[in-house]
Coordinates of C-alpha atoms in Angstrom, one line a residue:
M21 CA -64.2 0.2 33.0
S22 CA -63.0 -1.6 36.1
R23 CA -59.5 -1.2 37.5
F24 CA -58.9 -4.9 36.7
T25 CA -59.9 -4.4 33.1
L26 CA -57.8 -1.3 32.7
L27 CA -54.8 -3.1 34.2
T28 CA -55.3 -6.1 31.8
L29 CA -55.5 -3.7 28.9
C30 CA -52.3 -2.0 29.9
L31 CA -50.4 -5.3 30.3
S32 CA -51.6 -6.4 26.9
L33 CA -50.0 -3.4 25.3
V34 CA -46.6 -3.4 26.8
V35 CA -43.6 -5.7 26.6
G36 CA -41.5 -7.0 29.5
A37 CA -41.2 -4.6 32.4
A38 CA -42.5 -1.5 30.5
A39 CA -45.4 0.2 32.4
C40 CA -48.7 1.7 31.1
T41 CA -47.4 5.2 31.1
K42 CA -47.9 8.2 28.8
A43 CA -45.3 9.0 26.2
Q44 CA -43.0 11.9 27.1
P45 CA -44.3 15.2 25.6
P46 CA -42.1 16.9 23.1
Q47 CA -39.9 19.7 24.5
A48 CA -39.5 23.1 22.9
L49 CA -36.5 22.8 20.6
V50 CA -33.4 25.0 21.0
D51 CA -31.9 26.8 18.0
P52 CA -28.4 25.7 17.1
T53 CA -25.7 27.9 18.6
Y54 CA -22.0 28.2 18.0
F55 CA -20.0 28.8 21.2
A56 CA -16.6 30.4 20.2
T57 CA -15.2 30.1 23.7
E58 CA -17.7 28.7 26.1
N59 CA -18.1 24.9 26.7
P60 CA -21.8 24.4 27.8
K61 CA -22.4 21.8 30.4
S62 CA -25.4 20.4 28.6
L63 CA -25.4 19.1 25.0
R64 CA -28.8 20.6 24.5
D65 CA -27.4 24.1 24.7
W66 CA -25.7 23.6 21.4
G67 CA -29.1 22.7 19.7
M68 CA -27.5 20.3 17.2
V69 CA -29.1 17.1 18.5
Q70 CA -31.7 17.2 21.3
V71 CA -34.3 15.1 22.9
S72 CA -38.0 15.8 22.1
G73 CA -40.5 13.3 23.5
D74 CA -39.4 9.8 22.4
A75 CA -37.0 11.0 19.7
L76 CA -33.6 12.5 19.3
V77 CA -34.1 15.2 16.7
L78 CA -31.8 17.5 14.7
G79 CA -31.8 21.3 15.0
Q80 CA -32.6 23.7 12.2
R81 CA -30.1 23.4 9.3
V82 CA -28.3 20.5 11.0
T83 CA -27.5 18.0 8.2
P84 CA -27.0 14.3 8.8
Y85 CA -24.3 12.4 6.9
D86 CA -22.7 9.0 6.8
L87 CA -19.4 7.6 5.5
T88 CA -18.9 5.0 2.8
T89 CA -16.7 3.0 5.2
P90 CA -17.0 4.0 8.9
L91 CA -14.6 3.6 11.7
F92 CA -15.2 0.6 13.9
T93 CA -16.1 1.4 17.5
D94 CA -17.3 -1.8 19.3
Y95 CA -20.2 -2.3 16.9
A96 CA -21.7 1.1 17.9
Q97 CA -24.0 2.8 15.4
K98 CA -23.3 6.5 14.8
L99 CA -25.5 9.5 14.0
R100 CA -23.2 12.1 12.3
T101 CA -24.2 15.7 11.7
I102 CA -22.8 19.0 10.3
W103 CA -23.9 22.5 11.0
M104 CA -22.5 25.8 9.8
P105 CA -23.4 29.4 10.6
P106 CA -25.7 31.2 8.0
G107 CA -23.7 32.1 4.9
A108 CA -20.8 29.9 5.8
A109 CA -19.7 27.0 3.5
A110 CA -17.0 24.4 3.2
D111 CA -14.6 24.4 0.2
Y112 CA -14.0 21.4 -2.0
K113 CA -10.4 21.1 -3.0
A114 CA -9.8 18.5 -5.7
D115 CA -6.0 18.5 -5.1
Q116 CA -6.5 17.3 -1.5
P117 CA -8.4 14.0 -1.7
D118 CA -6.9 12.7 1.6
E119 CA -8.0 15.8 3.5
A120 CA -11.4 16.6 5.0
L121 CA -13.5 19.3 3.4
A122 CA -12.2 22.8 4.2
F123 CA -14.7 23.7 6.9
P124 CA -15.1 27.3 7.9
V125 CA -14.8 28.7 11.4
G126 CA -18.1 28.2 13.2
T127 CA -18.6 24.6 11.9
V128 CA -19.9 22.2 14.5
I129 CA -19.7 18.4 13.7
T130 CA -21.3 15.9 16.0
K131 CA -21.2 12.1 16.3
T132 CA -23.6 10.4 18.6
F133 CA -22.7 6.8 19.5
F134 CA -25.6 4.4 20.2
Y135 CA -26.8 0.8 20.0
Q136 CA -30.1 -0.7 19.1
T137 CA -31.4 -2.3 22.3
G138 CA -32.4 -6.0 22.8
R139 CA -33.8 -8.0 25.6
G140 CA -32.5 -7.7 29.2
G141 CA -30.7 -4.5 28.5
R142 CA -28.4 -6.0 25.9
V143 CA -27.2 -4.0 23.0
L144 CA -27.3 -5.5 19.5
Q145 CA -24.3 -6.2 17.3
Q146 CA -26.2 -5.0 14.2
A147 CA -29.1 -2.6 14.0
D148 CA -32.2 -2.5 11.9
Q149 CA -32.1 0.9 10.2
A150 CA -35.9 1.0 9.7
V151 CA -36.4 0.6 13.4
I152 CA -33.8 2.8 15.0
H153 CA -34.4 6.0 13.0
D154 CA -37.1 8.6 13.5
G155 CA -36.9 10.8 10.4
E156 CA -33.3 11.9 10.3
G157 CA -32.9 11.4 14.1
L158 CA -33.3 8.4 16.4
N159 CA -36.2 6.6 17.9
L160 CA -35.3 6.6 21.6
K161 CA -37.7 3.6 22.3
T162 CA -35.3 1.3 20.4
V163 CA -31.8 2.7 21.0
R164 CA -29.4 3.4 23.9
M165 CA -27.3 6.4 23.4
V166 CA -23.9 6.4 25.0
E167 CA -22.0 9.6 24.1
T168 CA -22.0 12.5 21.7
R169 CA -18.7 13.9 20.5
L170 CA -18.3 17.4 19.1
L171 CA -15.7 18.9 16.8
I172 CA -16.0 22.7 16.9
H173 CA -14.0 24.9 14.5
R174 CA -13.0 27.9 16.6
P175 CA -10.8 30.9 15.5
E176 CA -7.8 29.3 17.1
G177 CA -8.5 25.9 15.6
W178 CA -10.6 22.8 16.1
A179 CA -11.7 21.8 19.6
T180 CA -13.1 18.5 20.9
L181 CA -15.8 18.0 23.5
T182 CA -17.5 14.8 24.7
Y183 CA -21.0 14.6 26.2
L184 CA -22.1 11.5 28.2
W185 CA -25.8 10.5 28.1
N186 CA -27.5 9.7 31.3
E187 CA -29.3 6.4 31.9
A188 CA -32.8 8.0 31.4
Q189 CA -31.6 9.1 27.9
T190 CA -32.9 12.6 28.6
E191 CA -29.7 14.6 28.8
A192 CA -26.0 14.5 27.9
V193 CA -23.5 16.3 30.1
L194 CA -20.0 17.5 29.3
H195 CA -17.5 14.8 30.3
R196 CA -13.7 15.5 30.0
V197 CA -12.1 12.7 31.9
G198 CA -13.4 9.7 30.0
A199 CA -15.6 6.9 31.3
V200 CA -16.0 3.1 31.3
I201 CA -19.5 1.9 30.4
P202 CA -20.2 -1.9 31.0
L203 CA -22.4 -3.3 28.3
K204 CA -23.5 -6.7 27.2
L205 CA -23.4 -7.3 23.4
A206 CA -25.9 -9.7 21.8
R207 CA -23.9 -11.1 19.0
E208 CA -25.4 -12.3 15.7
D209 CA -24.1 -15.9 16.5
G210 CA -26.5 -15.9 19.5
K211 CA -23.8 -15.5 22.1
D212 CA -23.6 -12.7 24.6
Q213 CA -20.3 -10.8 25.1
A214 CA -19.7 -8.6 28.1
F215 CA -17.4 -5.7 27.3
S216 CA -16.4 -2.2 28.5
Y217 CA -17.3 0.7 26.2
I218 CA -14.5 3.3 26.7
V219 CA -15.5 7.0 26.4
P220 CA -12.3 8.8 25.5
N221 CA -10.8 11.6 27.5
V222 CA -9.6 14.9 26.0
T223 CA -6.0 13.5 25.4
Q224 CA -7.3 10.5 23.6
C225 CA -9.5 12.6 21.3
S226 CA -6.4 14.6 20.3
A227 CA -4.3 11.5 19.8
C228 CA -6.5 10.4 16.9
H229 CA -7.6 13.8 15.5
A230 CA -4.0 15.3 15.4
T231 CA -3.4 13.5 12.2
N232 CA -0.2 15.5 11.3
V233 CA 2.5 14.7 13.8
A234 CA 4.5 17.8 12.9
T235 CA 1.7 20.3 13.5
R236 CA -0.3 18.3 16.0
L237 CA -3.3 20.3 15.0
I238 CA -6.7 18.7 15.5
Q239 CA -8.6 18.1 12.3
P240 CA -11.8 16.2 11.2
I241 CA -11.0 12.8 9.9
G242 CA -14.1 11.3 8.4
P243 CA -15.8 14.0 6.2
K244 CA -13.6 13.7 3.2
A245 CA -15.2 14.1 -0.2
R246 CA -14.3 10.6 -1.3
L247 CA -16.1 9.2 1.8
L248 CA -19.1 11.4 1.5
N249 CA -19.6 10.8 -2.2
R250 CA -22.5 8.4 -1.7
E251 CA -26.3 8.3 -1.4
F252 CA -28.0 9.1 1.9
A253 CA -31.6 8.4 2.9
Y254 CA -32.8 11.9 4.0
A255 CA -36.2 12.4 5.5
D256 CA -37.4 13.8 2.1
G257 CA -35.7 11.2 -0.1
S258 CA -32.4 9.7 -1.1
E259 CA -29.7 12.0 -2.5
N260 CA -26.0 12.1 -3.0
Q261 CA -24.5 13.7 0.1
L262 CA -22.2 16.1 -1.8
S263 CA -25.2 17.3 -3.9
R264 CA -27.2 17.8 -0.7
L265 CA -24.4 19.8 1.0
T266 CA -24.1 22.0 -2.2
K267 CA -27.9 22.5 -2.4
T268 CA -28.1 23.6 1.3
G269 CA -25.2 26.0 0.8
Y270 CA -22.8 24.0 3.0
L271 CA -20.4 23.2 0.1
R272 CA -19.0 25.2 -2.7
G273 CA -16.5 24.4 -5.5
L274 CA -18.0 21.1 -6.7
A275 CA -20.6 21.3 -9.5
D276 CA -21.1 17.6 -9.9
P277 CA -20.3 14.7 -7.5
K278 CA -19.1 12.7 -10.5
E279 CA -16.1 15.0 -10.6
A280 CA -15.1 14.0 -7.1
P281 CA -13.4 10.7 -6.1
A282 CA -15.6 8.0 -4.5
D283 CA -14.3 5.2 -2.3
V284 CA -15.7 1.8 -2.3
S285 CA -17.5 0.4 0.7
W286 CA -15.7 -2.3 2.7
T287 CA -19.0 -4.3 2.5
D288 CA -19.5 -3.9 -1.3
Q289 CA -19.4 -7.4 -2.7
S290 CA -19.2 -6.0 -6.2
A291 CA -15.8 -4.3 -5.5
S292 CA -12.5 -6.1 -5.5
L293 CA -11.2 -7.8 -2.3
E294 CA -8.2 -5.6 -2.4
A295 CA -10.2 -2.4 -2.8
R296 CA -12.5 -3.3 0.1
A297 CA -9.6 -4.3 2.4
R298 CA -7.7 -1.1 1.6
A299 CA -10.8 1.0 2.2
Y300 CA -11.2 -0.6 5.6
L301 CA -7.5 -0.1 6.6
D302 CA -7.6 3.5 5.3
V303 CA -10.5 4.5 7.6
N304 CA -9.5 2.4 10.7
C305 CA -5.7 2.8 10.5
G306 CA -4.7 5.3 7.8
H307 CA -5.1 8.5 9.9
C308 CA -2.2 7.3 12.0
H309 CA -0.3 5.0 9.7
N310 CA 0.7 7.5 7.0
P311 CA 3.9 9.4 6.2
K312 CA 2.7 12.4 8.3
G313 CA 0.7 10.6 11.0
P314 CA 1.5 9.7 14.6
A315 CA 2.7 6.2 13.4
D316 CA 5.0 7.6 10.7
T317 CA 8.1 6.1 12.4
S318 CA 6.6 2.6 12.1
G319 CA 7.2 2.6 8.3
L320 CA 3.8 0.9 8.0
Y321 CA 1.5 3.1 5.9
L322 CA -2.1 1.9 5.5
N323 CA -3.7 5.1 4.1
A324 CA -5.4 5.0 0.7
A325 CA -2.7 7.0 -1.0
T326 CA 0.1 4.5 -0.3
P327 CA 0.3 1.9 -3.0
V328 CA 0.4 -1.8 -2.1
S329 CA 3.8 -2.0 -3.7
G330 CA 5.1 0.7 -1.3
P331 CA 5.6 0.6 2.4
S332 CA 2.2 -1.1 3.1
G333 CA 3.7 -3.8 5.2
V334 CA 4.2 -6.6 2.7
C335 CA 7.3 -8.6 3.9
K336 CA 8.2 -5.6 6.1
L337 CA 10.0 -6.2 9.4
P338 CA 8.4 -4.3 12.4
V339 CA 10.2 -1.3 13.7
A340 CA 9.3 -1.4 17.4
A341 CA 6.2 -3.4 18.0
G342 CA 7.4 -5.2 21.2
P343 CA 4.9 -7.8 22.3
G344 CA 2.6 -6.7 19.4
T345 CA 4.5 -8.9 17.0
G346 CA 3.2 -12.1 18.6
N347 CA 6.7 -13.6 17.7
L348 CA 5.8 -13.1 14.0
R349 CA 8.4 -11.8 11.6
F350 CA 6.6 -9.6 9.1
D351 CA 3.7 -7.1 9.0
I352 CA 2.1 -8.9 6.0
V353 CA 3.1 -12.3 4.7
P354 CA 1.6 -12.8 1.2
G355 CA -0.8 -15.8 1.3
D356 CA -0.6 -16.3 5.0
A357 CA -2.8 -14.0 7.3
K358 CA -2.1 -16.2 10.3
A359 CA 1.6 -15.4 10.0
S360 CA 1.0 -11.7 9.5
I361 CA 1.5 -9.2 12.4
L362 CA -1.3 -7.0 11.0
S363 CA -3.9 -9.7 11.3
Y364 CA -2.6 -10.7 14.7
R365 CA -2.9 -7.2 16.2
M366 CA -6.3 -6.5 14.6
A367 CA -7.7 -9.7 16.2
S368 CA -6.3 -8.9 19.7
T369 CA -8.1 -7.2 22.6
N370 CA -5.0 -7.1 24.7
P371 CA -4.2 -3.4 25.3
A372 CA -0.5 -4.1 24.8
V373 CA -1.0 -5.7 21.5
M374 CA -4.2 -4.5 19.7
M375 CA -4.5 -2.1 16.9
P376 CA -6.0 0.4 16.8
E377 CA -4.8 0.8 20.3
I378 CA -7.6 3.1 21.4
G379 CA -11.3 3.4 20.4
R380 CA -12.3 -0.2 20.9
S381 CA -12.5 -3.0 23.5
T382 CA -13.8 -5.7 21.2
A383 CA -12.3 -7.2 18.0
H384 CA -14.1 -6.5 14.7
A385 CA -14.5 -10.1 13.5
E386 CA -15.8 -9.0 10.1
G387 CA -13.0 -6.5 9.5
V388 CA -10.4 -9.0 10.6
A389 CA -11.8 -11.6 8.3
L390 CA -11.8 -9.2 5.3
V391 CA -8.2 -8.2 5.8
G392 CA -7.3 -11.8 6.4
F393 CA -8.9 -12.9 3.1
W394 CA -7.1 -10.2 1.3
I395 CA -3.7 -11.2 2.7
D396 CA -4.4 -14.9 2.0
S397 CA -5.2 -14.0 -1.7
M398 CA -1.8 -12.3 -2.2
E399 CA 0.8 -14.0 -4.3
G400 CA 4.5 -14.3 -3.4
S401 CA 6.5 -15.0 -0.2
C402 CA 8.9 -13.3 2.2
R403 CA 11.7 -15.7 1.6

């Protein structure tokens, strides 16, 4: 075969600027390791998620999971995992529905933030799950990983670490001081949006995960039984996540997932508008806006346990919102989302106004619309 023919064949098999190169060979996998005191420089040393050829793969006994309603982070996708030492298990406590599972010392929880990639280095607003996943890991040919965050349960309590992925997507390195990553988002409406993805520093991680303002102890937020009580597409088939955790020995105290609470998804069209909006606000705002949280003095409680008839913001005057009020009078005005401070702050990207105040640089148009529809559907007035 001539050089010209070989070159022509190569060019016919690649897209854009890709070259006719061999795929990266798989690397030897590292067994998962719990570091009680050390903070390894490389994410690979933990063995929880690691690059092998063209895939991000999970280590032995590392279990992926998802949440019924996830936290919004600039449209990033998230690969979440749990690992525990052999013989260790989390406890299900039926009397603590608003708390995460009681994870034992030695637990390592990871969350990898990534986007499906589009043309010209753009990242996509939505992802095709059939394209981005490789088994229970990720297909690195179709995604761009940004960061992986770890929650480690050490003897003295939970610790947070952030690892930043390099441009080659081959390694993630410990990064404590935060970072600003310029990205261009290809929105579903066909428009491009330039934004800055903010990698949090250690203080910002603590600001969210210290959900009890009195103790200021770092805790997991997402893996509550009511948010895990759903089906997940594992590599060997779909199964309820609580059942899978029990089967693998990672959960005890729950014989049947039907005995545990289950939240609705904010995207579930069969659920009521109120239930969907409350689920969204609970996950995105409730860890701060609750009677024990960092925003307890606001008097605005958006966690699932607070009834709508309580201090949920309906006809409530703001305590100390400053410019965040937008010259509006009440947190929630029944029947009028445009007159409600809650909608105004959710739609803003001004750092002095927006809520949540950290964790995003873009507005979640779909979440803003959902909460707005809910407020518009309310009856009554603030007169």
